[in-house]
Coordinates of C-alpha atoms in Angstrom, one line a residue:
X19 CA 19.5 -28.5 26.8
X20 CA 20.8 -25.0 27.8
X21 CA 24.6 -24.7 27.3
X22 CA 25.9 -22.4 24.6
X23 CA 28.3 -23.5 22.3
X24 CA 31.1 -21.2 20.5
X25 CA 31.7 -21.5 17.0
X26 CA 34.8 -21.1 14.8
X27 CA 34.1 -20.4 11.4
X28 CA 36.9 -21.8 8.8
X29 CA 36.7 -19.6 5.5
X30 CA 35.3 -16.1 5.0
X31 CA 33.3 -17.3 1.7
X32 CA 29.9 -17.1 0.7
X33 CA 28.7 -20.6 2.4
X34 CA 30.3 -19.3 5.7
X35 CA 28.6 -16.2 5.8
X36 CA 25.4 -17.9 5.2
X37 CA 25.9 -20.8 8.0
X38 CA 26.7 -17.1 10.4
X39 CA 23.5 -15.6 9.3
X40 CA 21.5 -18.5 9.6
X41 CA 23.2 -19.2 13.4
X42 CA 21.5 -15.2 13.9
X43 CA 18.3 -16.7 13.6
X44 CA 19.3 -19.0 16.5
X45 CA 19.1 -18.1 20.5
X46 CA 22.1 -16.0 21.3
X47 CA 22.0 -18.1 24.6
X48 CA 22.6 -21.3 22.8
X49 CA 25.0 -20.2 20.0
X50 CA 27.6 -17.6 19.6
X51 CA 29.7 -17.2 16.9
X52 CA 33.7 -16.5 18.8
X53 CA 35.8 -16.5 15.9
X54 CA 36.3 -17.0 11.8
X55 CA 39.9 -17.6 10.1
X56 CA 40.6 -17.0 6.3
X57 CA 43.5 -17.6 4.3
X58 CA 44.1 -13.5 4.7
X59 CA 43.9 -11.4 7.6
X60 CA 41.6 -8.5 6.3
X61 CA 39.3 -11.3 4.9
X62 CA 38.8 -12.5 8.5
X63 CA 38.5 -9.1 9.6
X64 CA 35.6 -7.5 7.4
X65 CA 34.0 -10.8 7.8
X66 CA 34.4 -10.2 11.7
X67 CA 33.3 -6.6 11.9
X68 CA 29.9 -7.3 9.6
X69 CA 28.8 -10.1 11.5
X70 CA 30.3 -8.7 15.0
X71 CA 32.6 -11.6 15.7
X72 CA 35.2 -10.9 18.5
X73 CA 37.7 -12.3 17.0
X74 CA 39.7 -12.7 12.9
X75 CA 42.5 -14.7 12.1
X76 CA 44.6 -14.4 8.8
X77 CA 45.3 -18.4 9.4
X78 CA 43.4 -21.4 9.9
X79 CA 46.2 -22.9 12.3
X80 CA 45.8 -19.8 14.8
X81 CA 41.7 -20.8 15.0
X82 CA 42.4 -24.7 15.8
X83 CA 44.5 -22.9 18.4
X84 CA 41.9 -20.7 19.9
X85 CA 41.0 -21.6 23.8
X86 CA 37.7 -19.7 23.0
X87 CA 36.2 -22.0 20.5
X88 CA 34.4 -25.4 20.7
X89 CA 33.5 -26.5 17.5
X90 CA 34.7 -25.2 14.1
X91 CA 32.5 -24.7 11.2
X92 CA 34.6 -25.6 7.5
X93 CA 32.6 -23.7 4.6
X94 CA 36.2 -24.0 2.5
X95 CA 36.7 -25.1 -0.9
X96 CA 36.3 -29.5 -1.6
X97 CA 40.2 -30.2 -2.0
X98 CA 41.1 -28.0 1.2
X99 CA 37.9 -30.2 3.0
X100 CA 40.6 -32.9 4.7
X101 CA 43.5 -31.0 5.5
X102 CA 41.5 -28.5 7.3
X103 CA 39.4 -31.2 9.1
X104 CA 42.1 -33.1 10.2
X105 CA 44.1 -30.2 12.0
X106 CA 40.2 -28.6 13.5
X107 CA 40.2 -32.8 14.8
X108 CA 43.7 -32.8 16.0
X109 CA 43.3 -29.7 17.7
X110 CA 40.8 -30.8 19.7
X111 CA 38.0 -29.1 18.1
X112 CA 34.6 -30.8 17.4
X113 CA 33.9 -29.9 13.3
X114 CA 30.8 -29.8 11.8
X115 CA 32.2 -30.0 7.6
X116 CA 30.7 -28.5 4.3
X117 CA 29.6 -31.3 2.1
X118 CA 31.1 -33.5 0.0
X119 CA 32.9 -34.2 3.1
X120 CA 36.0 -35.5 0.6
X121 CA 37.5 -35.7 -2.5
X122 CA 37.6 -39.4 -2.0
X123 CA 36.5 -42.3 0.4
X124 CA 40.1 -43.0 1.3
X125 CA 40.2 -39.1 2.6
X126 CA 36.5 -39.6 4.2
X127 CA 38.2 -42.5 6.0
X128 CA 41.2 -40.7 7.5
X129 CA 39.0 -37.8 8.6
X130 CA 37.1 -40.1 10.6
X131 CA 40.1 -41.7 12.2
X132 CA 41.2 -38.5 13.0
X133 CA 37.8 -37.9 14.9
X134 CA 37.6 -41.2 16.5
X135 CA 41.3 -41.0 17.9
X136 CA 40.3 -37.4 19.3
X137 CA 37.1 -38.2 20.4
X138 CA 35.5 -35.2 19.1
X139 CA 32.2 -34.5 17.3
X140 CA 32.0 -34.4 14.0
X141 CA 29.7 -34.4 10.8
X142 CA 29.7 -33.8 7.2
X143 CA 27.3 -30.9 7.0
X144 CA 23.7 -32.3 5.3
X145 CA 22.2 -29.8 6.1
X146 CA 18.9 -31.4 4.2
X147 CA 18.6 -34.2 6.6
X148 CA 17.3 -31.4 9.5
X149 CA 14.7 -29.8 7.9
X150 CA 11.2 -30.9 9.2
X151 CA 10.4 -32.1 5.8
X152 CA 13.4 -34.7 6.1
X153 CA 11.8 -35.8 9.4
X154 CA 8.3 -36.4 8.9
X155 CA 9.2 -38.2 5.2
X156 CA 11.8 -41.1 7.7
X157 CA 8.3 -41.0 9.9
X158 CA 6.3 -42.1 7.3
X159 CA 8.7 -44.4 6.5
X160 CA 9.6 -45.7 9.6
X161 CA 6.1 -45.9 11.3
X162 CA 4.9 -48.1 7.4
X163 CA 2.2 -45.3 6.5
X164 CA 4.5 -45.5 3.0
X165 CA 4.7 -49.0 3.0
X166 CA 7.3 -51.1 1.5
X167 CA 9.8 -47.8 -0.2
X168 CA 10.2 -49.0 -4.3
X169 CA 11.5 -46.4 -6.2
X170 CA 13.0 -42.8 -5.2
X171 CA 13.0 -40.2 -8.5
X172 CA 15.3 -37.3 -7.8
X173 CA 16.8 -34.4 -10.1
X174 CA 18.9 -31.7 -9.4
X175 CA 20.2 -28.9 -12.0
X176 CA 20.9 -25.7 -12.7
X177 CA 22.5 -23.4 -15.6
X178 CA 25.9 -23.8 -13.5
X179 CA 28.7 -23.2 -16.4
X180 CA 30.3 -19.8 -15.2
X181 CA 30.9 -21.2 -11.8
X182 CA 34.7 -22.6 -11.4
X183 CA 34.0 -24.2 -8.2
X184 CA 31.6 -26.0 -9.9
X185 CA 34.0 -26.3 -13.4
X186 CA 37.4 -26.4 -12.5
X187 CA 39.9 -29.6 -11.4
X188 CA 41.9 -27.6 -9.4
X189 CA 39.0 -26.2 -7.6
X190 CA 37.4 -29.5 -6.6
X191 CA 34.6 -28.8 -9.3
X192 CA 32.3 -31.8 -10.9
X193 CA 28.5 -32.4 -10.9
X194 CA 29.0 -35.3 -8.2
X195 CA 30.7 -33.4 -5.4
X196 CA 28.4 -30.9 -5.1
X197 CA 25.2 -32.3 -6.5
X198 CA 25.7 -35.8 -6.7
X199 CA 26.0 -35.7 -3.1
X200 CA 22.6 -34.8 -2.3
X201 CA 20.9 -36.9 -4.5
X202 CA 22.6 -40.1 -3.1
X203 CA 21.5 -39.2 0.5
X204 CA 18.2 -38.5 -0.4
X205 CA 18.2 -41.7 -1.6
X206 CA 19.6 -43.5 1.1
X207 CA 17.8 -41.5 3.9
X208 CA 14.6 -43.1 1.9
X209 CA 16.4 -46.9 1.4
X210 CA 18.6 -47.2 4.7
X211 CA 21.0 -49.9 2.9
X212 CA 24.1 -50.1 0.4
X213 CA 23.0 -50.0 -3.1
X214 CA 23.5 -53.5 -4.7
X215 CA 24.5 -52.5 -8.2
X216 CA 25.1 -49.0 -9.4
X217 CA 25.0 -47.4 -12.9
X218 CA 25.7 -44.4 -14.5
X219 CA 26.9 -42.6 -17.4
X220 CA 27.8 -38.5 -18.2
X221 CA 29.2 -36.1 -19.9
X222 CA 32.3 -33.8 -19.3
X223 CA 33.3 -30.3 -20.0
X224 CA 36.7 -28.9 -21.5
X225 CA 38.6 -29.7 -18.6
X226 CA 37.3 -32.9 -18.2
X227 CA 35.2 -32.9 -15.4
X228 CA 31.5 -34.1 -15.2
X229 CA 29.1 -31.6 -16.0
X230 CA 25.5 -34.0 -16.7
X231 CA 25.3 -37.6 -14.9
X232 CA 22.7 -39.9 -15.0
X233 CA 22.6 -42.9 -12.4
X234 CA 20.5 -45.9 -11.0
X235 CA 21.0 -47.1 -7.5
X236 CA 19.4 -50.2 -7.1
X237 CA 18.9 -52.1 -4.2
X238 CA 17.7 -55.0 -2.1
X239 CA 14.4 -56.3 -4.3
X240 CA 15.0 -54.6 -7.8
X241 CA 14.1 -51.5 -5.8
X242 CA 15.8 -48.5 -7.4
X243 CA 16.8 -44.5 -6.7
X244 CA 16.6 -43.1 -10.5
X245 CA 18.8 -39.9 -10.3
X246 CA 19.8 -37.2 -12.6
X247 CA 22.0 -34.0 -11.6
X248 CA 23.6 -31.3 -13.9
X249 CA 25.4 -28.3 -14.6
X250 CA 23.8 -27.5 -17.4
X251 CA 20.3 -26.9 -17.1
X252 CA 17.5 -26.7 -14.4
X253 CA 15.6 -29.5 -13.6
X254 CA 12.6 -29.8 -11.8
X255 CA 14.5 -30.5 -8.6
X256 CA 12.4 -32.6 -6.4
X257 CA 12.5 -35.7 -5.2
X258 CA 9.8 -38.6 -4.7
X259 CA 9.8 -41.0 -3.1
X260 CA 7.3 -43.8 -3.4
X261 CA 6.2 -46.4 -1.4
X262 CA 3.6 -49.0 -1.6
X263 CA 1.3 -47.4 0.3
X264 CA 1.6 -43.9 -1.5
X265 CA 4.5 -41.3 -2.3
X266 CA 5.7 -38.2 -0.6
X267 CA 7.2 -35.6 -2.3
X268 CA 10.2 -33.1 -1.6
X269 CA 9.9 -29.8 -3.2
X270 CA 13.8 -28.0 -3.5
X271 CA 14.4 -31.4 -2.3
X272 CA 17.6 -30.1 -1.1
X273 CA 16.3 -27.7 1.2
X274 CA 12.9 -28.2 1.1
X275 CA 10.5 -25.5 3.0
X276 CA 7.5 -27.7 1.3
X277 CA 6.4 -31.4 1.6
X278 CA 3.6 -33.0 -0.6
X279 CA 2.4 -35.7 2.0
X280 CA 1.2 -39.0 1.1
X281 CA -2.3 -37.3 1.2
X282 CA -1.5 -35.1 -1.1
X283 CA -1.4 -32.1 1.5
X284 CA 1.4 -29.6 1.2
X285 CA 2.8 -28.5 4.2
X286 CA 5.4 -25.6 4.3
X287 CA 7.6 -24.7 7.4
X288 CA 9.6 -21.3 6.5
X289 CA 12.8 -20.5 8.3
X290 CA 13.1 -17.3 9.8
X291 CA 15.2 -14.5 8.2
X292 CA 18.8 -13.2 10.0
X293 CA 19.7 -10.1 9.6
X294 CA 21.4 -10.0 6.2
X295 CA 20.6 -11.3 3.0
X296 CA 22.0 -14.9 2.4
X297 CA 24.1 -15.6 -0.7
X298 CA 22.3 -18.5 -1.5
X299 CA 18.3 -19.5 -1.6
X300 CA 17.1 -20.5 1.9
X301 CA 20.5 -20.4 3.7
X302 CA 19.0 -19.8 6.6
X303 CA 17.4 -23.3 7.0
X304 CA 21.4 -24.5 7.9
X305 CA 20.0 -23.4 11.9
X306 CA 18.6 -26.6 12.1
X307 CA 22.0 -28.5 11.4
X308 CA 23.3 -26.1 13.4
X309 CA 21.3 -26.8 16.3
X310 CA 21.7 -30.4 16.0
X311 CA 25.2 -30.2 16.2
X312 CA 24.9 -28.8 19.6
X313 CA 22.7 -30.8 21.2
X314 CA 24.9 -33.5 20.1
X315 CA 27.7 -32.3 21.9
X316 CA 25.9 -30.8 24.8
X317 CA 24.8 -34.8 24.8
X318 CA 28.7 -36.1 24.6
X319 CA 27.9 -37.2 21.1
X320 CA 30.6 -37.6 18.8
X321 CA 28.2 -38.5 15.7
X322 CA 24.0 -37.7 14.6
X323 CA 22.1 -40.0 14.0
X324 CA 20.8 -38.2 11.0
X325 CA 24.2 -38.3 9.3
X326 CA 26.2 -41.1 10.5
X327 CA 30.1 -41.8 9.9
X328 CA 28.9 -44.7 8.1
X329 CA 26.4 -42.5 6.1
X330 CA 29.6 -40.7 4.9
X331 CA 31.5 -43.3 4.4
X332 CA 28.8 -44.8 1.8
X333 CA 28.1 -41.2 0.0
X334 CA 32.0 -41.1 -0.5
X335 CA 32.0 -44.7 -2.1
X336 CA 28.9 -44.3 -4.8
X337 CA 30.5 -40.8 -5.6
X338 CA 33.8 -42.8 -6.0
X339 CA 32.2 -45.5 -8.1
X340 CA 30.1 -42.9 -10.2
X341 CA 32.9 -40.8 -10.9
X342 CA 35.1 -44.0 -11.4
X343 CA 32.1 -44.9 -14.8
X344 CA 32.0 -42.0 -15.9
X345 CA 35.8 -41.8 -16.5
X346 CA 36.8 -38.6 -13.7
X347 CA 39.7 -39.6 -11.7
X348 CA 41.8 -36.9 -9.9
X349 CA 44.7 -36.6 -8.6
X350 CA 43.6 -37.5 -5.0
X351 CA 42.3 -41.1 -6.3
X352 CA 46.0 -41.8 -7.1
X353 CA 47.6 -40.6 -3.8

């Protein structure tokens, strides 16, 4: 599968400079990293000269215009997550976006429009779904060595309170954007179906938005996905998932290096390191999104398999229903 793609990185943040150094780990033959846009131009350009990018631009509009890139990378903040997908799309640019794709199904749904008109790749970037862990826990399932799947525990926190992106309205902040998501597709990479009935309850900060949510998926059977993410404190962070035939735990479940197998056997696979420092833990594990992505497109994909438009449709929907309980509406769920 030998075709290089060029990326476009959208956003000179933290999570971009991560997905950059974690593409550095990857064969320069397969991926090269053309050009990254911020909402200023010296932003674009110290980002450029560290990471020895050819070329910075001061607006996202003169990237989706580049002739020199073929799939655009968006590591910007949640609310700017649409508007900056649907001009990538309608540029003709395949996108590979940050999680939570949206701030609401109804935007998730026009993103994908916007893909399907253009025929263009594109996927809402779970990055957990590529990590070998991910793949030999759907084996077990798939293949029955786990048996019937009954119950998936999962928990995600950590001492978040003095980050706004994480706190702020205007910001796109709340516990279910950016940690809700993963725990619902953990769960439904385990269940494969809708969620019958879902229930939850949480708390809110100053401004209103959701800082501690518990919820219970619960599917076809009584089976359930128990899940608890927060803001406020860490948790242990894994996720298990048990079957009927024995249980397989995720360690960091949302970027897990180390699997507990159904034999109790841990098995670790560690990413190799880029040439910087990532901002966050284990960043560089995002090469094996990254690589999917292009074999999708070298393929004439326009979706993966391991995170489906329908997949992102549904994530959008229990986030929208678990916000909905919990009483945090926006200003996007009135539009």
């Amino acid at each position: 599968m030998a075709q290089i793609i060029r990326w476009g990185i959208a956003s000179a943040g933290k999570i971009s400079e991560d997905f950059v150094i974690a593409l550095s780990t990857l064969p320069a033959s397969d991926h090269k990293v053309q050009a990254v846009a911020a909402r200023t131009l010296d932003r674009a350009q110290d980002f450029a000269k560290k990471h020895e990018i050819p070329s910075a631009y001061g607006s996202y509009e003169e990237l989706a215009k580049s002739k020199d890139v073929d799939v655009v990378y968006i590591g910007v903040l949640n609310p700017q997550h649409y508007e900056v997908s649907l001009l990538m799309l309608n540029s003709g640019k395949h996108v590979l976006c940050e999680k939570p794709l949206a701030m609401n199904k109804k935007q998730v749904e026009g993103i994908l429009a916007a893909a399907k008109a253009n025929k263009r790749f594109f996927m809402e970037a779970v990055w957990s779904r590529f990590f070998p862990a991910y793949q030999v826990v759907r084996e077990r399932i798939s293949s029955g060595q786990l048996g019937e799947v009954k119950e998936v525990v999962v928990n995600f926190g950590f001492p978040l309170a003095n980050v706004d992106r994480l706190q702020k309205r205007e910001l796109g902040g709340g516990v279910v954007y950016d940690l809700g998501v993963y725990t619902i597709q953990v769960s439904q990479w385990a269940f494969q179906e809708k969620p019958q009935k879902i229930e939850s309850s949480g708390t809110t900060n100053a401004e209103g938005i959701d800082d501690d949510v518990s919820c219970t998926l619960t599917y076809s059977g009584g089976r359930t996905a128990r899940m608890r993410f927060s803001s406020k404190e860490k948790l242990d962070n894994t996720a298990v998932i048990k079957g009927t035939k024995g249980q397989a735990t995720l360690i960091d479940f949302w970027s897990p290096n180390k699997l507990i197998d159904i034999d109790g056997k841990v098995t670790e696979w560690l990413p190799p390191k880029g040439k910087y420092a990532t901002n966050y833990g284990n960043s560089e594990a995002m090469r094996y999104e990254a690589e999917a992505v292009r074999r999708s497109i070298v393929a004439g994909d326009v979706e993966n398999k391991n995170v489906t438009y329908a997949d992102s449709l549904l994530f959008a929907e229990i986030q929208d229903t678990i916000r909905k309980q919990i009483g945090v509406l926006n200003k996007y769920d009135e539009e």
